[in-house]
Short mmCIF file of C-alpha atoms and ligand atoms in Angstrom, two decimals:
data_model
loop_
_atom_site.label_atom_id
_atom_site.label_comp_id
_atom_site.label_asym_id
_atom_site.label_seq_id
_atom_site.Cartn_x
_atom_site.Cartn_y
_atom_site.Cartn_z
CA UNK A 24 0.00 0.00 0.00
CA UNK A 25 1.26 3.53 -0.80
CA UNK A 26 1.93 5.98 2.06
CA UNK A 27 -1.14 8.16 1.46
CA UNK A 28 -3.41 5.12 1.10
CA UNK A 29 -2.05 3.50 4.20
CA UNK A 30 -2.58 6.70 6.24
CA UNK A 31 -6.25 6.77 5.20
CA UNK A 32 -6.58 3.03 5.84
CA UNK A 33 -5.13 3.37 9.35
CA UNK A 34 -7.40 6.29 10.28
CA UNK A 35 -10.52 4.50 9.00
CA UNK A 36 -9.55 1.24 10.70
CA UNK A 37 -9.00 2.92 14.08
CA UNK A 38 -12.13 5.09 13.93
CA UNK A 39 -14.26 2.06 12.95
CA UNK A 40 -13.80 0.90 16.57
CA UNK A 41 -14.89 4.18 18.17
CA UNK A 42 -18.63 3.42 17.91
CA UNK A 43 -18.34 -0.14 19.29
CA UNK A 44 -15.72 0.33 22.02
CA UNK A 45 -18.10 -0.68 24.83
CA UNK A 46 -19.20 -3.89 23.06
CA UNK A 47 -15.57 -4.60 22.11
CA UNK A 48 -14.51 -4.40 25.74
CA UNK A 49 -17.45 -6.50 26.93
CA UNK A 50 -16.70 -9.38 24.52
CA UNK A 51 -12.92 -9.06 24.85
CA UNK A 52 -13.08 -9.41 28.64
CA UNK A 53 -15.37 -12.42 28.20
CA UNK A 54 -13.48 -14.22 25.44
CA UNK A 55 -9.94 -12.93 24.97
CA UNK A 56 -8.75 -13.07 28.59
CA UNK A 57 -7.27 -16.62 28.44
CA UNK A 58 -5.38 -15.76 25.24
CA UNK A 59 -4.14 -12.50 26.78
CA UNK A 60 -3.03 -14.31 29.95
CA UNK A 61 -1.04 -16.82 27.87
CA UNK A 62 0.58 -14.00 25.87
CA UNK A 63 1.68 -12.19 29.04
CA UNK A 64 3.08 -15.40 30.55
CA UNK A 65 5.14 -16.02 27.39
CA UNK A 66 6.60 -12.52 27.72
CA UNK A 67 8.21 -13.45 31.10
CA UNK A 68 7.79 -9.91 32.41
CA UNK A 69 9.93 -8.95 35.41
CA UNK A 70 8.76 -6.48 38.09
CA UNK A 71 11.16 -3.72 37.00
CA UNK A 72 10.47 -4.07 33.24
CA UNK A 73 9.41 -1.34 30.89
CA UNK A 74 6.73 -2.98 28.72
CA UNK A 75 5.09 -1.81 25.49
CA UNK A 76 1.68 -3.11 24.31
CA UNK A 77 1.18 -2.37 20.60
CA UNK A 78 -2.44 -1.97 19.42
CA UNK A 79 -3.60 -2.14 23.02
CA UNK A 80 -7.33 -1.65 22.31
CA UNK A 81 -9.18 -1.44 25.64
CA UNK A 82 -6.01 -2.58 27.40
CA UNK A 83 -6.72 -6.27 28.08
CA UNK A 84 -3.03 -7.25 27.71
CA UNK A 85 -1.53 -4.03 29.10
CA UNK A 86 -3.59 -4.28 32.30
CA UNK A 87 -2.52 -7.89 32.86
CA UNK A 88 1.11 -6.87 32.27
CA UNK A 89 0.75 -3.98 34.74
CA UNK A 90 -0.17 -6.47 37.48
CA UNK A 91 3.29 -8.05 37.02
CA UNK A 92 5.11 -4.74 37.43
CA UNK A 93 6.48 -3.31 40.68
CA UNK A 94 8.34 -0.11 41.47
CA UNK A 95 10.67 0.88 38.66
CA UNK A 96 8.56 -0.88 36.05
CA UNK A 97 6.02 0.65 33.69
CA UNK A 98 3.59 -0.43 30.96
CA UNK A 99 2.84 1.76 27.96
CA UNK A 100 -0.16 0.85 25.76
CA UNK A 101 -0.44 2.49 22.35
CA UNK A 102 -3.31 2.52 19.87
CA UNK A 103 -4.67 4.75 17.13
CA UNK A 104 -8.33 4.58 18.25
CA UNK A 105 -9.28 7.36 20.65
CA UNK A 106 -12.39 5.46 21.80
CA UNK A 107 -10.37 2.37 22.73
CA UNK A 108 -7.85 4.49 24.69
CA UNK A 109 -10.56 6.32 26.65
CA UNK A 110 -11.98 2.96 27.80
CA UNK A 111 -8.49 1.55 28.54
CA UNK A 112 -7.62 4.59 30.69
CA UNK A 113 -10.91 4.37 32.62
CA UNK A 114 -10.28 0.65 33.31
CA UNK A 115 -6.75 1.34 34.60
CA UNK A 116 -8.13 3.97 37.00
CA UNK A 117 -10.89 1.64 38.19
CA UNK A 118 -8.29 -1.06 38.92
CA UNK A 119 -6.00 1.41 40.71
CA UNK A 120 -3.23 0.75 38.15
CA UNK A 121 -2.88 4.30 36.82
CA UNK A 122 0.59 4.75 38.39
CA UNK A 123 1.92 1.70 36.55
CA UNK A 124 0.38 2.19 33.14
CA UNK A 125 0.09 4.86 30.49
CA UNK A 126 -1.95 4.87 27.28
CA UNK A 127 -1.10 7.03 24.26
CA UNK A 128 -2.51 7.57 20.81
CA UNK A 129 0.28 6.47 18.48
CA UNK A 130 0.84 4.67 15.18
CA UNK A 131 2.54 1.27 15.50
CA UNK A 132 4.32 2.02 12.23
CA UNK A 133 5.86 5.19 13.69
CA UNK A 134 6.63 4.65 17.39
CA UNK A 135 7.44 7.88 19.19
CA UNK A 136 10.05 6.35 21.52
CA UNK A 137 13.82 6.46 21.69
CA UNK A 138 15.73 3.38 20.51
CA UNK A 139 16.18 0.63 23.16
CA UNK A 140 13.48 1.92 25.53
CA UNK A 141 11.62 -1.32 26.34
CA UNK A 142 12.48 -4.61 28.07
CA UNK A 143 9.47 -6.44 26.62
CA UNK A 144 6.94 -5.79 23.85
CA UNK A 145 3.58 -7.55 23.56
CA UNK A 146 0.84 -7.31 20.94
CA UNK A 147 -2.44 -9.21 20.65
CA UNK A 148 -4.65 -9.29 17.54
CA UNK A 149 -3.23 -6.03 16.17
CA UNK A 150 -0.53 -6.91 13.61
CA UNK A 151 -3.03 -7.90 10.90
CA UNK A 152 -4.52 -4.40 11.09
CA UNK A 153 -1.33 -2.67 10.03
CA UNK A 154 -1.06 -1.92 6.30
CA UNK A 155 2.75 -2.13 6.54
CA UNK A 156 3.39 -4.83 9.17
CA UNK A 157 7.11 -5.04 8.41
CA UNK A 158 7.48 -1.31 9.14
CA UNK A 159 5.72 -1.83 12.50
CA UNK A 160 7.92 -4.84 13.33
CA UNK A 161 11.09 -2.89 12.53
CA UNK A 162 9.85 -0.07 14.76
CA UNK A 163 9.23 -2.57 17.58
CA UNK A 164 12.74 -3.98 17.05
CA UNK A 165 14.23 -0.46 17.23
CA UNK A 166 12.57 0.46 20.55
CA UNK A 167 13.54 -2.82 22.27
CA UNK A 168 16.69 -3.45 24.28
CA UNK A 169 18.93 -6.25 22.92
CA UNK A 170 18.22 -9.67 24.43
CA UNK A 171 14.60 -8.73 25.23
CA UNK A 172 11.38 -10.53 24.30
CA UNK A 173 8.68 -9.65 21.80
CA UNK A 174 5.50 -11.76 21.98
CA UNK A 175 2.92 -11.26 19.27
CA UNK A 176 -0.31 -13.13 18.58
CA UNK A 177 -2.55 -13.00 15.53
CA UNK A 178 -5.83 -14.71 14.68
CA UNK A 179 -5.04 -17.72 12.51
CA UNK A 180 -5.91 -21.27 11.63
CA UNK A 181 -3.43 -23.78 13.08
CA UNK A 182 -0.06 -24.26 11.39
CA UNK A 183 -0.42 -26.65 8.42
CA UNK A 184 0.30 -30.34 9.10
CA UNK A 185 0.96 -29.62 12.79
CA UNK A 186 0.05 -31.72 15.85
CA UNK A 187 -2.11 -28.83 17.12
CA UNK A 188 -3.87 -28.69 13.71
CA UNK A 189 -4.57 -32.41 13.77
CA UNK A 190 -5.91 -32.48 17.32
CA UNK A 191 -8.03 -29.41 16.51
CA UNK A 192 -9.59 -31.25 13.57
CA UNK A 193 -10.46 -34.21 15.81
CA UNK A 194 -11.92 -31.85 18.44
CA UNK A 195 -14.14 -29.96 16.01
CA UNK A 196 -15.35 -33.04 14.07
CA UNK A 197 -18.76 -33.18 15.88
CA UNK A 198 -19.20 -29.46 15.06
CA UNK A 199 -18.49 -30.10 11.38
CA UNK A 200 -21.30 -32.70 11.41
CA UNK A 201 -23.68 -30.26 13.18
CA UNK A 202 -22.91 -27.57 10.56
CA UNK A 203 -23.65 -30.00 7.72
CA UNK A 204 -27.00 -30.81 9.38
CA UNK A 205 -27.89 -27.11 9.67
CA UNK A 206 -27.64 -27.22 13.45
CA UNK A 207 -24.77 -24.79 13.96
CA UNK A 208 -24.01 -21.25 12.79
CA UNK A 209 -20.42 -20.10 12.97
CA UNK A 210 -19.14 -16.57 13.52
CA UNK A 211 -17.80 -14.38 11.99
CA UNK A 212 -18.28 -16.16 8.65
CA UNK A 213 -22.07 -16.23 9.07
CA UNK A 214 -22.52 -12.45 9.32
CA UNK A 215 -19.69 -11.79 6.84
CA UNK A 216 -21.41 -13.91 4.19
CA UNK A 217 -24.75 -12.08 4.66
CA UNK A 218 -22.91 -8.74 4.50
CA UNK A 219 -21.16 -9.92 1.33
CA UNK A 220 -24.53 -10.80 -0.25
CA UNK A 221 -26.48 -7.70 0.80
CA UNK A 222 -24.11 -4.77 1.14
CA UNK A 223 -21.94 -3.36 -1.62
CA UNK A 224 -18.20 -3.81 -1.20
CA UNK A 225 -16.55 -0.58 -0.09
CA UNK A 226 -14.36 1.10 -2.70
CA UNK A 227 -11.45 1.38 -0.32
CA UNK A 228 -9.58 -1.62 1.07
CA UNK A 229 -11.33 -3.07 4.15
CA UNK A 230 -8.57 -5.34 5.45
CA UNK A 231 -4.78 -5.17 5.32
CA UNK A 232 -3.02 -7.29 2.67
CA UNK A 233 -1.72 -9.60 5.40
CA UNK A 234 -5.24 -10.18 6.82
CA UNK A 235 -6.90 -10.74 3.45
CA UNK A 236 -4.08 -12.87 2.06
CA UNK A 237 -5.08 -16.07 3.86
CA UNK A 238 -6.68 -17.42 7.03
CA UNK A 239 -3.55 -19.35 7.84
CA UNK A 240 -1.02 -16.65 8.57
CA UNK A 241 1.44 -18.72 10.58
CA UNK A 242 4.28 -18.89 8.07
CA UNK A 243 3.80 -15.31 6.76
CA UNK A 244 3.90 -13.85 10.26
CA UNK A 245 6.96 -15.85 11.38
CA UNK A 246 8.75 -14.84 8.17
CA UNK A 247 7.95 -11.13 8.67
CA UNK A 248 9.24 -11.27 12.25
CA UNK A 249 12.52 -12.77 11.06
CA UNK A 250 12.76 -10.17 8.27
CA UNK A 251 12.52 -7.41 10.89
CA UNK A 252 15.71 -8.80 12.50
CA UNK A 253 14.27 -10.92 15.33
CA UNK A 254 15.26 -14.45 16.27
CA UNK A 255 12.12 -16.62 16.62
CA UNK A 256 12.40 -18.60 19.89
CA UNK A 257 9.07 -20.39 19.97
CA UNK A 258 5.65 -20.56 18.35
CA UNK A 259 2.36 -21.77 19.75
CA UNK A 260 -1.28 -22.01 18.69
CA UNK A 261 -4.34 -22.05 20.97
CA UNK A 262 -8.03 -22.19 20.18
CA UNK A 263 -11.25 -21.66 22.10
CA UNK A 264 -14.92 -21.63 21.21
CA UNK A 265 -17.66 -19.49 22.77
CA UNK A 266 -21.35 -20.42 22.60
CA UNK A 267 -23.60 -17.41 22.32
CA UNK A 268 -26.91 -17.84 24.14
CA UNK A 269 -28.96 -15.39 22.10
CA UNK A 270 -29.07 -14.23 18.45
CA UNK A 271 -28.68 -10.67 19.83
CA UNK A 272 -25.28 -11.51 21.37
CA UNK A 273 -24.37 -13.45 18.21
CA UNK A 274 -25.10 -10.32 16.13
CA UNK A 275 -23.25 -7.94 18.47
CA UNK A 276 -20.08 -10.02 18.72
CA UNK A 277 -19.76 -10.34 14.94
CA UNK A 278 -20.54 -6.75 14.04
CA UNK A 279 -17.93 -5.73 16.67
CA UNK A 280 -15.07 -8.14 15.94
CA UNK A 281 -15.33 -8.67 12.18
CA UNK A 282 -13.53 -5.80 10.43
CA UNK A 283 -15.49 -6.30 7.21
CA UNK A 284 -18.92 -6.43 8.86
CA UNK A 285 -18.11 -3.60 11.30
CA UNK A 286 -16.99 -1.27 8.54
CA UNK A 287 -19.69 -2.12 5.99
CA UNK A 288 -22.61 -2.08 8.46
CA UNK A 289 -21.59 1.28 9.88
CA UNK A 290 -21.64 2.81 6.38
CA UNK A 291 -24.85 1.12 5.16
CA UNK A 292 -28.31 2.69 4.89
CA UNK A 293 -30.47 1.87 7.97
CA UNK A 294 -33.14 0.05 5.89
CA UNK A 295 -30.48 -2.24 4.38
CA UNK A 296 -29.09 -3.02 7.84
CA UNK A 297 -32.62 -3.73 9.06
CA UNK A 298 -33.41 -6.21 6.29
CA UNK A 299 -30.03 -7.93 6.80
CA UNK A 300 -30.76 -8.13 10.54
CA UNK A 301 -34.15 -9.74 9.82
CA UNK A 302 -32.53 -12.43 7.69
CA UNK A 303 -29.78 -12.94 10.29
CA UNK A 304 -32.26 -13.37 13.17
CA UNK A 305 -34.56 -15.58 11.05
CA UNK A 306 -31.74 -18.03 10.34
CA UNK A 307 -30.56 -17.99 13.98
CA UNK A 308 -34.08 -18.81 15.23
CA UNK A 309 -34.42 -21.62 12.68
CA UNK A 310 -31.14 -23.22 13.79
CA UNK A 311 -32.02 -22.83 17.48
CA UNK A 312 -35.50 -24.34 16.89
CA UNK A 313 -33.71 -27.49 15.58
CA UNK A 314 -31.76 -27.71 18.84
CA UNK A 315 -28.68 -26.18 17.17
CA UNK A 316 -26.26 -23.61 18.52
CA UNK A 317 -24.49 -20.33 17.69
CA UNK A 318 -20.72 -20.43 18.09
CA UNK A 319 -17.75 -18.11 17.86
CA UNK A 320 -14.49 -20.04 17.45
CA UNK A 321 -11.37 -17.96 18.03
CA UNK A 322 -7.72 -18.85 18.01
CA UNK A 323 -4.32 -17.22 18.31
CA UNK A 324 -0.98 -18.04 16.77
CA UNK A 325 1.79 -16.84 19.10
CA UNK A 326 5.35 -16.01 18.14
CA UNK A 327 7.92 -15.47 20.88
CA UNK A 328 10.91 -13.61 19.45
CA UNK A 329 14.09 -12.04 20.76
CA UNK A 330 16.05 -9.00 19.68
CA UNK A 331 19.65 -10.02 18.96
C1 SAM B 15 -8.55 -6.33 17.23
S1 SAM B 15 -8.03 -4.94 18.14
C2 SAM B 15 -7.04 -5.69 19.40
C3 SAM B 15 -6.98 -4.88 20.66
C4 SAM B 15 -6.34 -5.56 21.88
N1 SAM B 15 -4.94 -5.84 21.66
C5 SAM B 15 -7.10 -6.81 22.25
O1 SAM B 15 -6.60 -7.93 21.99
O2 SAM B 15 -8.20 -6.69 22.81
C6 SAM B 15 -6.83 -4.16 17.10
C7 SAM B 15 -6.38 -2.83 17.64
O3 SAM B 15 -5.29 -2.35 16.82
C8 SAM B 15 -5.46 -0.94 16.73
N2 SAM B 15 -4.70 -0.43 15.57
C9 SAM B 15 -4.99 -0.61 14.27
N3 SAM B 15 -4.05 -0.01 13.50
C10 SAM B 15 -3.15 0.54 14.35
C11 SAM B 15 -1.93 1.25 14.17
N4 SAM B 15 -1.46 1.53 12.95
N5 SAM B 15 -1.25 1.65 15.26
C12 SAM B 15 -1.70 1.37 16.51
N6 SAM B 15 -2.85 0.69 16.74
C13 SAM B 15 -3.57 0.28 15.67
C14 SAM B 15 -6.96 -0.76 16.57
O4 SAM B 15 -7.37 0.58 16.83
C15 SAM B 15 -7.47 -1.76 17.59
O5 SAM B 15 -7.62 -1.20 18.86
#
């Protein structure tokens, strides 16, 4: 993407969260917490560390990291979305962590820190949003001290031909049968496919190249991290599945977390959204009346890397 395009992309991507910050935080706290906890444990944060959380959102990872910090340590969460940062700051105050944590509006591709400022950098579900991920990774490398850890996680299918991929397939086999029988709807593909059918594609790019390239990003992401200069120490993949009790929650979670649905629905005419909603709810009720369920599977591919 060219510089001007990527600036516009970044602004639109960040502002697309501003209207759904509350819902984002609600579902993130409910679903993402185990993934965030694992990410922070992989970072091996020490009490005196200076930690950076890139694309912090409502601060789920930064707040967990702040609990590991004692005097002398500090966590800095950065994000481009003002709405996300307002919520993150309010949460830090509520938890009494405001002395240990700071949130700033900043572009991951242009970090406003001196070289070698941080002892650890963490980032959850943000890298795929950056139009120039290699630029962001090189920035992260620059602001880290040598020998320190960078732990990043992105949404992805399991690594191809891996043990985790195989055991995942065995685990989800009953779900695959339920889907075939019309007794399970799966997010975010369900809403995305209705959006694809009913709402015109936006003229501008809706997802970064890295996100739209493939659903299995494991090799691309590891390769990018190496290209930025890091040594990859370890990779890991974890998956979870949430069952949504009501079609209302099923709608909210998808229109919040899916970049395509969030962006297209917020720009669509109200009557178009209404007719799409009717179809969505109709199908949900039909599946539930057959004893079926509404599920949101989510997974993270983790890379633990070190600055030489
Ligand atoms: C899916 S959210 C993840 C938030 C949080 N890490 C979490 O797991 O809950 C992606 C975040 O990346 C932020 N973001 C997107 N592009 C960015 C950029 N260029 N610089 C900094 N943050 C960015 C978005 O505003 C959003 O808050």
